[in-house]
GROMACS .gro file of C-alpha atoms in nm:
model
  154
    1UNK     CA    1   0.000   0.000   0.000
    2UNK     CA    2   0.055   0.346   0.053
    3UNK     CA    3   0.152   0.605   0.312
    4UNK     CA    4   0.020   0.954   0.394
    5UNK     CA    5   0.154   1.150   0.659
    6UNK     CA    6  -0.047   1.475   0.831
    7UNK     CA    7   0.200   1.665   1.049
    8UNK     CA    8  -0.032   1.676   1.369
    9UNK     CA    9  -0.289   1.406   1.249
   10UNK     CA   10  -0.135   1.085   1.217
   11UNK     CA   11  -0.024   0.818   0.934
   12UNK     CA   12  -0.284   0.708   0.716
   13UNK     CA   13  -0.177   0.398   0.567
   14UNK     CA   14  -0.367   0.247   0.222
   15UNK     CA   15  -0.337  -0.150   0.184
   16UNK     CA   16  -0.366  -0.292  -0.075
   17UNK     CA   17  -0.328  -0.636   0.007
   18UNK     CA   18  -0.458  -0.879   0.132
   19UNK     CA   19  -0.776  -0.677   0.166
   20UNK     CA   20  -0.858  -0.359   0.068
   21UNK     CA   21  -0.842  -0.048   0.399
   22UNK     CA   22  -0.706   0.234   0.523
   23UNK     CA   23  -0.530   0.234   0.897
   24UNK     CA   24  -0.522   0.553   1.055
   25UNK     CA   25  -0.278   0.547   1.330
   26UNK     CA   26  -0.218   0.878   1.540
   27UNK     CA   27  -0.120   0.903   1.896
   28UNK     CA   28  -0.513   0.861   2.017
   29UNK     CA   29  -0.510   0.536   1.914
   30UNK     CA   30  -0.516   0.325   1.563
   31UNK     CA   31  -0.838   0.364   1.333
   32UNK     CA   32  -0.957   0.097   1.073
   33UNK     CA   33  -1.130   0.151   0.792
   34UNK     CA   34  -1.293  -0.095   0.571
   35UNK     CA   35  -1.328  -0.016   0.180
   36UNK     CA   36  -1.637   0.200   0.273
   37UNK     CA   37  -1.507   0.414   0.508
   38UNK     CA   38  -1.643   0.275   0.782
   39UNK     CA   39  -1.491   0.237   1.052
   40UNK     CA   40  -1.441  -0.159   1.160
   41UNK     CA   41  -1.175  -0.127   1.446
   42UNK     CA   42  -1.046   0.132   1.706
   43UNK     CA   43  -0.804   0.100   1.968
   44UNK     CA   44  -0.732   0.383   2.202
   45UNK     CA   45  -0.492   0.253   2.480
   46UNK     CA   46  -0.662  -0.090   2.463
   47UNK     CA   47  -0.353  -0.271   2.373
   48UNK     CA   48  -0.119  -0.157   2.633
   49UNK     CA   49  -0.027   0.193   2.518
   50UNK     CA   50   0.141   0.042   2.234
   51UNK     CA   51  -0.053   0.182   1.926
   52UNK     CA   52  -0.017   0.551   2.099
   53UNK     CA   53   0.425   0.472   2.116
   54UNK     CA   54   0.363   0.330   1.751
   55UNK     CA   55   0.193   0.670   1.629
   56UNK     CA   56   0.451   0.910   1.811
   57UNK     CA   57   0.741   0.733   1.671
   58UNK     CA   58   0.634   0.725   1.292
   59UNK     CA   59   0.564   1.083   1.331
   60UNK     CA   60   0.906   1.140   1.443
   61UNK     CA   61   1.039   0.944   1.187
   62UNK     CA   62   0.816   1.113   0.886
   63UNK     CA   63   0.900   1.453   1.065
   64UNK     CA   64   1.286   1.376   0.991
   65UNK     CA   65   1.361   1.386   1.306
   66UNK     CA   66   1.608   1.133   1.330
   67UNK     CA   67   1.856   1.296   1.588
   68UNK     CA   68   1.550   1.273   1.811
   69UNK     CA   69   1.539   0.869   1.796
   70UNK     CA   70   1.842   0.869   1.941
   71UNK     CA   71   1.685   1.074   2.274
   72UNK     CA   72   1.353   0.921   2.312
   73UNK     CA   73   1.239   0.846   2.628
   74UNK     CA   74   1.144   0.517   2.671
   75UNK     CA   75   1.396   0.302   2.430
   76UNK     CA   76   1.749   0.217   2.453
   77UNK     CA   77   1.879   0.231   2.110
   78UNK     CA   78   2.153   0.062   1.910
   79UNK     CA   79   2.351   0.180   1.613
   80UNK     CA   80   2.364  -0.136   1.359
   81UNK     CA   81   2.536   0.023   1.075
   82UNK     CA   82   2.722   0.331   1.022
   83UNK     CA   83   2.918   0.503   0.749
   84UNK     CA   84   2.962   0.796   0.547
   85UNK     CA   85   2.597   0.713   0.345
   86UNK     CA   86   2.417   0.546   0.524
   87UNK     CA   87   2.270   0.366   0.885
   88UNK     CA   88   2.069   0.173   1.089
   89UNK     CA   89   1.948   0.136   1.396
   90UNK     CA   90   1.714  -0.041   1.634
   91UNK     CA   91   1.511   0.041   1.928
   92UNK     CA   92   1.402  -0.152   2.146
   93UNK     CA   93   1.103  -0.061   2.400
   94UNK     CA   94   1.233  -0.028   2.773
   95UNK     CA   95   0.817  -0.084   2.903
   96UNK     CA   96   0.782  -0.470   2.934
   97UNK     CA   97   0.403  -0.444   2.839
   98UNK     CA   98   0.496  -0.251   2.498
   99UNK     CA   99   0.778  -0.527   2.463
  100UNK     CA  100   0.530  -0.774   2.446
  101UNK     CA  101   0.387  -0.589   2.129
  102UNK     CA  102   0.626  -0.439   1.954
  103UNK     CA  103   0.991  -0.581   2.044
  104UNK     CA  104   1.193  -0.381   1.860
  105UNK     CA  105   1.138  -0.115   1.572
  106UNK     CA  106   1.472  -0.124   1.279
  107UNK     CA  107   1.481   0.225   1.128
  108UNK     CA  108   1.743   0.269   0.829
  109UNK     CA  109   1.848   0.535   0.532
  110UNK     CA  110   2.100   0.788   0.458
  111UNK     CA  111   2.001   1.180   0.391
  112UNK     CA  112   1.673   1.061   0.433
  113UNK     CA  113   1.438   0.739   0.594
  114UNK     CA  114   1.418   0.475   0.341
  115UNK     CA  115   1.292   0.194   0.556
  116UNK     CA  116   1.153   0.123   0.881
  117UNK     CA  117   1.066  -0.246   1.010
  118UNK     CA  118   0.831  -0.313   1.298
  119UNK     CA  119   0.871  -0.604   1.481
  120UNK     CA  120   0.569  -0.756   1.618
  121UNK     CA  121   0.518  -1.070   1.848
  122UNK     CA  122   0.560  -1.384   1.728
  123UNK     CA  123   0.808  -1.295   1.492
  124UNK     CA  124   0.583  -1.106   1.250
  125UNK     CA  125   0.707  -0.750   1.094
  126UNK     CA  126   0.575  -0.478   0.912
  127UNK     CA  127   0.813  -0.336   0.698
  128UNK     CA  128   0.763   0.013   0.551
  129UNK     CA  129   0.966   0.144   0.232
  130UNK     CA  130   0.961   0.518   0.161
  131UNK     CA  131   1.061   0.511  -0.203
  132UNK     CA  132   0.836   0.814  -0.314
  133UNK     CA  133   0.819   1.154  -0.036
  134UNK     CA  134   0.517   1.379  -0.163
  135UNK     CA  135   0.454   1.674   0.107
  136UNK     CA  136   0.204   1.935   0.178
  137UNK     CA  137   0.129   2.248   0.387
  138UNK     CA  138  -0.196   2.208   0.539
  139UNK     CA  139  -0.464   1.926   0.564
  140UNK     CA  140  -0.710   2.141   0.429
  141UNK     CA  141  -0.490   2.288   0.086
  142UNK     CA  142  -0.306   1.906   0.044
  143UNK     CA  143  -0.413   1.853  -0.349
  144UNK     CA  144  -0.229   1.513  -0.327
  145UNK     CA  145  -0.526   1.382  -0.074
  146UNK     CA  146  -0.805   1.180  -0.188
  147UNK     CA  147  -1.188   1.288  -0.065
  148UNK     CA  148  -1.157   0.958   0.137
  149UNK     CA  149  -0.820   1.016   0.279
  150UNK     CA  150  -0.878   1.401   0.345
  151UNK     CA  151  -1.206   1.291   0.564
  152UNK     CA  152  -0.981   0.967   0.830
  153UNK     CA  153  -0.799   1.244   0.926
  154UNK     CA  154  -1.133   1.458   1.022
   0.00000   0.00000   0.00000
């Protein structure tokens, strides 16, 4: 799928596959939305705080703030890979209960975030590839936005 980021509103993430929705995830909580619009699943703290951690780091990360990673509160991180051109490095949740959820998030690139993997339990990962950045000022002038995406972030 895709990605669209709203400074202040969240991630809004399009999948494609396996079945069509959009995800909304924001620090509130994460938002799903079934090919309608409708909404089919919310979560606002229900799964430990995790999905709130999840929506402040993405936004971090799709802010470009990668010195901040490095200072969060709540993770110890690890450099993996360093040179010149490029890096990587993981994070890994210091709050048992998050732990459980997400054990450790892998965030990579060079001038700019190329990749970020989220672990999950059980050995499951989401990976996320920024191949193509689009931006816009405002929610409200963002010609790039779909009716449909333009309205999850309402």
């Amino acid at each position: 799928g895709d990605f669209v980021f709203v400074k202040g509103k969240g991630i809004l993430w399009n999948v494609k596959m396996p079945y069509p929705k959009a995800v909304l995830i924001s620090s509130a909580g994460i938002k799903v939305l079934n090919a309608d619009d409708e909404e089919t699943t919310s979560s606002n703290g229900s799964f430990g705080g995790y999905e709130r951690v999840l929506g402040q780091i993405l936004e971090k990360v799709l802010n470009g703030s990668v010195d901040v990673i490095d200072s969060m509160d709540g993770f110890y991180t690890e450099i993996l890979l360093k040179s010149e051109s490029i890096w990587k490095k993981k994070m890994v949740p210091k709050d048992e209960t998050i732990k459980q959820f997400i054990p450790a998030i892998i965030i990579e690139g060079g001038d700019f975030i190329t990749r970020v993997e989220i672990q999950k339990a059980k050995g499951e990962w989401d990976e996320l590839l920024f191949i193509e950045h689009q931006s816009c000022g405002s929610l409200q002038h963002c010609v790039i936005l779909a009716d449909s995406e333009r309205k999850a972030f309402e």
